[in-house]
PDB file of C-alpha atoms in Angstrom:
ATOM      1  CA  MET Y   1       2.809  -1.824  21.818  1.00 51.00           C
ATOM      2  CA  ILE Y   2       2.897  -5.199  20.129  1.00 60.00           C
ATOM      3  CA  GLY Y   3       4.331  -8.073  22.112  1.00 63.00           C
ATOM      4  CA  ALA Y   4       7.492  -9.609  20.652  1.00 61.00           C
ATOM      5  CA  GLU Y   5       6.236 -13.098  21.432  1.00 78.00           C
ATOM      6  CA  GLU Y   6       3.133 -12.529  19.286  1.00 93.00           C
ATOM      7  CA  TYR Y   7       5.161 -12.027  16.088  1.00 96.00           C
ATOM      8  CA  LEU Y   8       7.902 -14.023  14.397  1.00 96.00           C
ATOM      9  CA  ALA Y   9      11.453 -13.003  15.288  1.00 93.00           C
ATOM     10  CA  PRO Y  10      13.721 -11.770  12.457  1.00 91.00           C
ATOM     11  CA  HIS Y  11      15.575 -15.108  12.265  1.00 92.00           C
ATOM     12  CA  GLU Y  12      12.211 -16.912  12.024  1.00 95.00           C
ATOM     13  CA  LEU Y  13      11.127 -14.619   9.173  1.00 94.00           C
ATOM     14  CA  GLY Y  14      14.342 -15.548   7.375  1.00 92.00           C
ATOM     15  CA  SER Y  15      13.583 -19.230   7.688  1.00 95.00           C
ATOM     16  CA  LEU Y  16      10.109 -18.884   6.133  1.00 96.00           C
ATOM     17  CA  GLY Y  17      11.557 -18.631   2.629  1.00 96.00           C
ATOM     18  CA  LEU Y  18       9.651 -15.468   1.700  1.00 97.00           C
ATOM     19  CA  GLY Y  19      10.048 -14.240  -1.859  1.00 97.00           C
ATOM     20  CA  GLY Y  20      11.221 -10.912  -0.472  1.00 97.00           C
ATOM     21  CA  CYS Y  21      11.205  -9.194   2.893  1.00 97.00           C
ATOM     22  CA  GLY Y  22      12.123  -5.643   3.866  1.00 97.00           C
ATOM     23  CA  ARG Y  23      12.947  -4.490   7.381  1.00 96.00           C
ATOM     24  CA  ASN Y  24      10.714  -3.976  10.376  1.00 96.00           C
ATOM     25  CA  VAL Y  25       8.311  -6.730   9.316  1.00 97.00           C
ATOM     26  CA  PHE Y  26       5.933  -8.322  11.826  1.00 97.00           C
ATOM     27  CA  ILE Y  27       4.019 -11.506  10.971  1.00 98.00           C
ATOM     28  CA  SER Y  28       1.855 -13.075  13.657  1.00 98.00           C
ATOM     29  CA  ARG Y  29       2.705 -16.576  14.754  1.00 97.00           C
ATOM     30  CA  ARG Y  30      -0.977 -17.336  14.153  1.00 97.00           C
ATOM     31  CA  ALA Y  31      -1.001 -16.277  10.483  1.00 98.00           C
ATOM     32  CA  VAL Y  32      -1.088 -18.911   7.743  1.00 97.00           C
ATOM     33  CA  ILE Y  33       1.143 -18.351   4.725  1.00 97.00           C
ATOM     34  CA  ALA Y  34       0.711 -21.324   2.413  1.00 96.00           C
ATOM     35  CA  ASN Y  35       3.258 -20.409  -0.274  1.00 96.00           C
ATOM     36  CA  PRO Y  36       5.859 -18.111   1.321  1.00 97.00           C
ATOM     37  CA  ALA Y  37       8.109 -18.018  -1.776  1.00 98.00           C
ATOM     38  CA  LYS Y  38       5.298 -16.098  -3.527  1.00 98.00           C
ATOM     39  CA  LEU Y  39       4.968 -13.472  -0.743  1.00 98.00           C
ATOM     40  CA  PHE Y  40       6.964 -10.264  -1.278  1.00 98.00           C
ATOM     41  CA  LEU Y  41       6.959  -7.753   1.572  1.00 98.00           C
ATOM     42  CA  GLY Y  42       8.263  -4.202   1.686  1.00 98.00           C
ATOM     43  CA  SER Y  43       9.419  -2.579   4.923  1.00 98.00           C
ATOM     44  CA  HIS Y  44       7.308  -1.640   7.947  1.00 97.00           C
ATOM     45  CA  ILE Y  45       4.700  -4.366   7.431  1.00 98.00           C
ATOM     46  CA  ARG Y  46       2.382  -5.944   9.975  1.00 98.00           C
ATOM     47  CA  ILE Y  47       0.311  -9.074   9.314  1.00 98.00           C
ATOM     48  CA  ASP Y  48      -1.920  -9.915  12.264  1.00 98.00           C
ATOM     49  CA  ALA Y  49      -3.284 -13.132  13.755  1.00 97.00           C
ATOM     50  CA  TYR Y  50      -5.557 -15.537  11.905  1.00 98.00           C
ATOM     51  CA  CYS Y  51      -4.754 -14.127   8.452  1.00 98.00           C
ATOM     52  CA  SER Y  52      -4.439 -16.594   5.630  1.00 98.00           C
ATOM     53  CA  ILE Y  53      -2.463 -15.842   2.502  1.00 98.00           C
ATOM     54  CA  ILE Y  54      -2.810 -18.793   0.153  1.00 97.00           C
ATOM     55  CA  GLY Y  55      -2.412 -19.451  -3.546  1.00 92.00           C
ATOM     56  CA  ARG Y  56       0.057 -20.095  -6.298  1.00 95.00           C
ATOM     57  CA  GLU Y  57       0.506 -16.532  -7.585  1.00 98.00           C
ATOM     58  CA  PRO Y  58       2.546 -13.644  -6.120  1.00 98.00           C
ATOM     59  CA  VAL Y  59       1.216 -11.429  -3.342  1.00 98.00           C
ATOM     60  CA  ARG Y  60       3.132  -8.137  -3.062  1.00 98.00           C
ATOM     61  CA  LEU Y  61       2.816  -5.581  -0.271  1.00 98.00           C
ATOM     62  CA  GLY Y  62       4.489  -2.181  -0.512  1.00 98.00           C
ATOM     63  CA  ASP Y  63       5.986  -0.336   2.450  1.00 98.00           C
ATOM     64  CA  ASN Y  64       3.972   0.615   5.541  1.00 98.00           C
ATOM     65  CA  CYS Y  65       1.111  -1.853   4.982  1.00 98.00           C
ATOM     66  CA  HIS Y  66      -1.093  -3.441   7.614  1.00 98.00           C
ATOM     67  CA  VAL Y  67      -3.135  -6.620   7.153  1.00 98.00           C
ATOM     68  CA  GLY Y  68      -5.611  -6.901  10.019  1.00 98.00           C
ATOM     69  CA  SER Y  69      -6.689 -10.017  11.878  1.00 98.00           C
ATOM     70  CA  SER Y  70      -8.671 -12.722  10.095  1.00 98.00           C
ATOM     71  CA  VAL Y  71      -8.026 -11.369   6.587  1.00 98.00           C
ATOM     72  CA  SER Y  72      -8.060 -13.919   3.738  1.00 98.00           C
ATOM     73  CA  ILE Y  73      -6.057 -13.366   0.574  1.00 98.00           C
ATOM     74  CA  SER Y  74      -6.658 -16.046  -2.057  1.00 97.00           C
ATOM     75  CA  ALA Y  75      -4.057 -15.676  -4.806  1.00 97.00           C
ATOM     76  CA  SER Y  76      -5.083 -17.780  -7.791  1.00 96.00           C
ATOM     77  CA  ALA Y  77      -3.968 -14.653  -9.687  1.00 98.00           C
ATOM     78  CA  PRO Y  78      -1.510 -11.947  -8.551  1.00 98.00           C
ATOM     79  CA  VAL Y  79      -2.383  -9.551  -5.723  1.00 98.00           C
ATOM     80  CA  GLN Y  80      -0.654  -6.162  -5.468  1.00 98.00           C
ATOM     81  CA  ILE Y  81      -1.113  -3.886  -2.437  1.00 98.00           C
ATOM     82  CA  GLY Y  82       0.552  -0.468  -2.597  1.00 98.00           C
ATOM     83  CA  SER Y  83       2.415   1.388   0.131  1.00 98.00           C
ATOM     84  CA  TYR Y  84       0.574   2.953   3.078  1.00 98.00           C
ATOM     85  CA  SER Y  85      -2.464   0.760   2.487  1.00 98.00           C
ATOM     86  CA  GLY Y  86      -4.461  -1.243   5.000  1.00 98.00           C
ATOM     87  CA  ILE Y  87      -6.687  -4.269   4.847  1.00 98.00           C
ATOM     88  CA  ALA Y  88      -8.988  -4.225   7.898  1.00 98.00           C
ATOM     89  CA  SER Y  89     -10.022  -7.217   9.980  1.00 98.00           C
ATOM     90  CA  GLY Y  90     -12.086  -9.886   8.300  1.00 98.00           C
ATOM     91  CA  ALA Y  91     -11.702  -8.598   4.732  1.00 98.00           C
ATOM     92  CA  ARG Y  92     -11.581 -11.156   1.917  1.00 98.00           C
ATOM     93  CA  LEU Y  93      -9.625 -10.767  -1.316  1.00 98.00           C
ATOM     94  CA  PHE Y  94     -10.644 -13.371  -3.899  1.00 98.00           C
ATOM     95  CA  THR Y  95      -8.824 -13.664  -7.235  1.00 98.00           C
ATOM     96  CA  ALA Y  96     -10.994 -16.595  -8.348  1.00 96.00           C
ATOM     97  CA  ASP Y  97     -14.738 -17.099  -8.199  1.00 95.00           C
ATOM     98  CA  ASP Y  98     -17.049 -19.897  -9.332  1.00 94.00           C
ATOM     99  CA  ASP Y  99     -19.810 -19.385 -11.888  1.00 94.00           C
ATOM    100  CA  TYR Y 100     -23.026 -19.896  -9.923  1.00 93.00           C
ATOM    101  CA  SER Y 101     -25.391 -19.721 -12.917  1.00 95.00           C
ATOM    102  CA  GLY Y 102     -25.959 -23.489 -12.937  1.00 95.00           C
ATOM    103  CA  SER Y 103     -24.116 -23.936 -16.245  1.00 96.00           C
ATOM    104  CA  TYR Y 104     -21.066 -25.338 -14.474  1.00 97.00           C
ATOM    105  CA  LEU Y 105     -20.084 -27.428 -11.484  1.00 96.00           C
ATOM    106  CA  THR Y 106     -18.553 -25.652  -8.526  1.00 95.00           C
ATOM    107  CA  GLY Y 107     -15.864 -26.361  -6.005  1.00 91.00           C
ATOM    108  CA  PRO Y 108     -12.347 -27.774  -5.862  1.00 88.00           C
ATOM    109  CA  THR Y 109     -13.394 -31.432  -6.002  1.00 94.00           C
ATOM    110  CA  VAL Y 110     -14.591 -31.406  -9.636  1.00 93.00           C
ATOM    111  CA  PRO Y 111     -12.407 -31.338 -12.774  1.00 94.00           C
ATOM    112  CA  PRO Y 112     -11.373 -27.762 -13.687  1.00 90.00           C
ATOM    113  CA  GLU Y 113     -12.812 -28.126 -17.211  1.00 92.00           C
ATOM    114  CA  SER Y 114     -16.254 -28.621 -15.613  1.00 95.00           C
ATOM    115  CA  THR Y 115     -16.121 -25.271 -13.858  1.00 95.00           C
ATOM    116  CA  GLY Y 116     -16.578 -21.730 -15.098  1.00 94.00           C
ATOM    117  CA  VAL Y 117     -14.145 -20.197 -12.639  1.00 95.00           C
ATOM    118  CA  LYS Y 118     -13.276 -16.542 -13.283  1.00 94.00           C
ATOM    119  CA  THR Y 119      -9.699 -15.713 -12.308  1.00 97.00           C
ATOM    120  CA  ALA Y 120      -8.244 -12.194 -12.342  1.00 98.00           C
ATOM    121  CA  ALA Y 121      -5.662 -10.169 -10.426  1.00 98.00           C
ATOM    122  CA  ILE Y 122      -6.485  -7.695  -7.654  1.00 98.00           C
ATOM    123  CA  GLU Y 123      -4.673  -4.357  -7.614  1.00 98.00           C
ATOM    124  CA  ILE Y 124      -4.816  -2.074  -4.587  1.00 98.00           C
ATOM    125  CA  GLY Y 125      -2.960   1.206  -4.990  1.00 98.00           C
ATOM    126  CA  SER Y 126      -1.039   3.147  -2.382  1.00 98.00           C
ATOM    127  CA  PHE Y 127      -2.949   4.980   0.395  1.00 98.00           C
ATOM    128  CA  CYS Y 128      -5.949   2.661   0.033  1.00 98.00           C
ATOM    129  CA  VAL Y 129      -8.127   1.126   2.734  1.00 98.00           C
ATOM    130  CA  VAL Y 130     -10.236  -2.018   2.524  1.00 98.00           C
ATOM    131  CA  GLY Y 131     -12.745  -1.847   5.389  1.00 98.00           C
ATOM    132  CA  ALA Y 132     -13.584  -4.547   7.906  1.00 98.00           C
ATOM    133  CA  ASN Y 133     -15.317  -7.586   6.423  1.00 98.00           C
ATOM    134  CA  ALA Y 134     -15.325  -6.114   2.913  1.00 98.00           C
ATOM    135  CA  VAL Y 135     -15.051  -8.530  -0.021  1.00 98.00           C
ATOM    136  CA  LEU Y 136     -13.016  -7.825  -3.164  1.00 98.00           C
ATOM    137  CA  LEU Y 137     -13.887 -10.006  -6.165  1.00 98.00           C
ATOM    138  CA  PRO Y 138     -11.546 -11.045  -9.003  1.00 98.00           C
ATOM    139  CA  GLY Y 139     -10.359  -8.157 -11.163  1.00 98.00           C
ATOM    140  CA  THR Y 140     -10.989  -5.450  -8.569  1.00 98.00           C
ATOM    141  CA  ILE Y 141      -8.742  -2.420  -9.067  1.00 98.00           C
ATOM    142  CA  MET Y 142      -8.521   0.272  -6.404  1.00 98.00           C
ATOM    143  CA  GLU Y 143      -6.668   3.328  -7.682  1.00 98.00           C
ATOM    144  CA  GLU Y 144      -4.419   5.345  -5.341  1.00 98.00           C
ATOM    145  CA  GLY Y 145      -6.290   6.640  -2.300  1.00 98.00           C
ATOM    146  CA  ALA Y 146      -9.512   4.679  -2.869  1.00 98.00           C
ATOM    147  CA  VAL Y 147     -11.414   3.340   0.148  1.00 98.00           C
ATOM    148  CA  VAL Y 148     -13.915   0.476   0.165  1.00 98.00           C
ATOM    149  CA  GLY Y 149     -15.908   0.680   3.392  1.00 98.00           C
ATOM    150  CA  ALA Y 150     -16.759  -2.009   5.910  1.00 98.00           C
ATOM    151  CA  LEU Y 151     -19.139  -4.785   4.812  1.00 98.00           C
ATOM    152  CA  SER Y 152     -18.924  -3.717   1.160  1.00 98.00           C
ATOM    153  CA  LEU Y 153     -18.759  -5.873  -1.953  1.00 98.00           C
ATOM    154  CA  ALA Y 154     -16.205  -4.544  -4.450  1.00 98.00           C
ATOM    155  CA  ASN Y 155     -16.136  -5.617  -8.078  1.00 97.00           C
ATOM    156  CA  GLY Y 156     -14.530  -3.577 -10.862  1.00 97.00           C
ATOM    157  CA  ARG Y 157     -12.501  -0.341 -10.895  1.00 98.00           C
ATOM    158  CA  PHE Y 158     -12.610   2.207  -8.094  1.00 98.00           C
ATOM    159  CA  GLU Y 159     -11.304   5.684  -8.889  1.00 98.00           C
ATOM    160  CA  GLY Y 160      -8.709   7.204  -6.614  1.00 98.00           C
ATOM    161  CA  TRP Y 161      -9.259   9.451  -3.619  1.00 98.00           C
ATOM    162  CA  ALA Y 162     -12.903   8.518  -3.175  1.00 98.00           C
ATOM    163  CA  ILE Y 163     -14.825   6.474  -0.607  1.00 98.00           C
ATOM    164  CA  TYR Y 164     -17.056   3.612  -1.752  1.00 98.00           C
ATOM    165  CA  GLY Y 165     -19.488   1.500   0.222  1.00 98.00           C
ATOM    166  CA  GLY Y 166     -22.428  -0.871   0.012  1.00 98.00           C
ATOM    167  CA  VAL Y 167     -23.433  -4.041  -1.809  1.00 98.00           C
ATOM    168  CA  PRO Y 168     -22.418  -3.556  -4.529  1.00 98.00           C
ATOM    169  CA  ALA Y 169     -19.986  -0.786  -3.579  1.00 98.00           C
ATOM    170  CA  LYS Y 170     -20.929   2.634  -4.965  1.00 98.00           C
ATOM    171  CA  ARG Y 171     -19.120   5.968  -4.777  1.00 98.00           C
ATOM    172  CA  LEU Y 172     -20.168   7.828  -1.618  1.00 98.00           C
ATOM    173  CA  LYS Y 173     -17.908  10.880  -1.460  1.00 98.00           C
ATOM    174  CA  GLU Y 174     -14.487  12.347  -2.169  1.00 98.00           C
ATOM    175  CA  ARG Y 175     -11.489  11.768   0.076  1.00 97.00           C
ATOM    176  CA  THR Y 176      -8.832  14.373   0.871  1.00 95.00           C
ATOM    177  CA  LYS Y 177      -5.192  13.885  -0.073  1.00 93.00           C
ATOM    178  CA  GLY Y 178      -3.841  14.951   3.329  1.00 90.00           C
ATOM    179  CA  ALA Y 179      -2.035  11.619   3.675  1.00 89.00           C
ATOM    180  CA  LEU Y 180       0.297  12.639   0.846  1.00 90.00           C
ATOM    181  CA  ARG Y 181       1.428  15.726   2.800  1.00 90.00           C
ATOM    182  CA  LEU Y 182       2.017  13.629   5.912  1.00 91.00           C
ATOM    183  CA  VAL Y 183       4.273  11.223   4.008  1.00 90.00           C
ATOM    184  CA  GLU Y 184       6.228  14.184   2.608  1.00 89.00           C
ATOM    185  CA  GLN Y 185       6.670  15.539   6.144  1.00 88.00           C
ATOM    186  CA  LEU Y 186       7.979  12.153   7.285  1.00 85.00           C
ATOM    187  CA  GLY Y 187      10.528  12.257   4.489  1.00 78.00           C
ATOM    188  CA  ASN Y 188       9.415   9.007   2.855  1.00 57.00           C
TER     189      ASN Y 188
END
């Protein structure tokens, strides 16, 4: 059972100025949301302690999503997370990445025209899981039911209902679609 004092009360959620907020939403008092007007939450959401959701572009979470402790979501481009998906503790979602080839300067203290930053949206479908301490790079697309395992580095498109892992993440095995039956049984 989660303690009420750990999460913002409904009236506090209302005062954040979120772009959208469903019902039964729990955001830890220790989470950092730098641009709340760009955060759109479905219903039955939980965002745990020490998460940071920063950036100038929209971040959208479908219904029944969980964002574990110490997750970072950097939204220099849009981030979409489908319903019934989870982002495990320590995962990092980056929509922008420096060019480390030596052809450009890096970091936020140099003029943008001197950098070769790649910026691209991240799309996570419904019924997906991003494992603990996994990293998703700009442009990563996880189709419905895809899983990227713990400590993995994801870059590119990941086909649905399969489990991926490693650095870089590679397809490991198929995943069953039993979750779909469970949602049907719940009537959602």
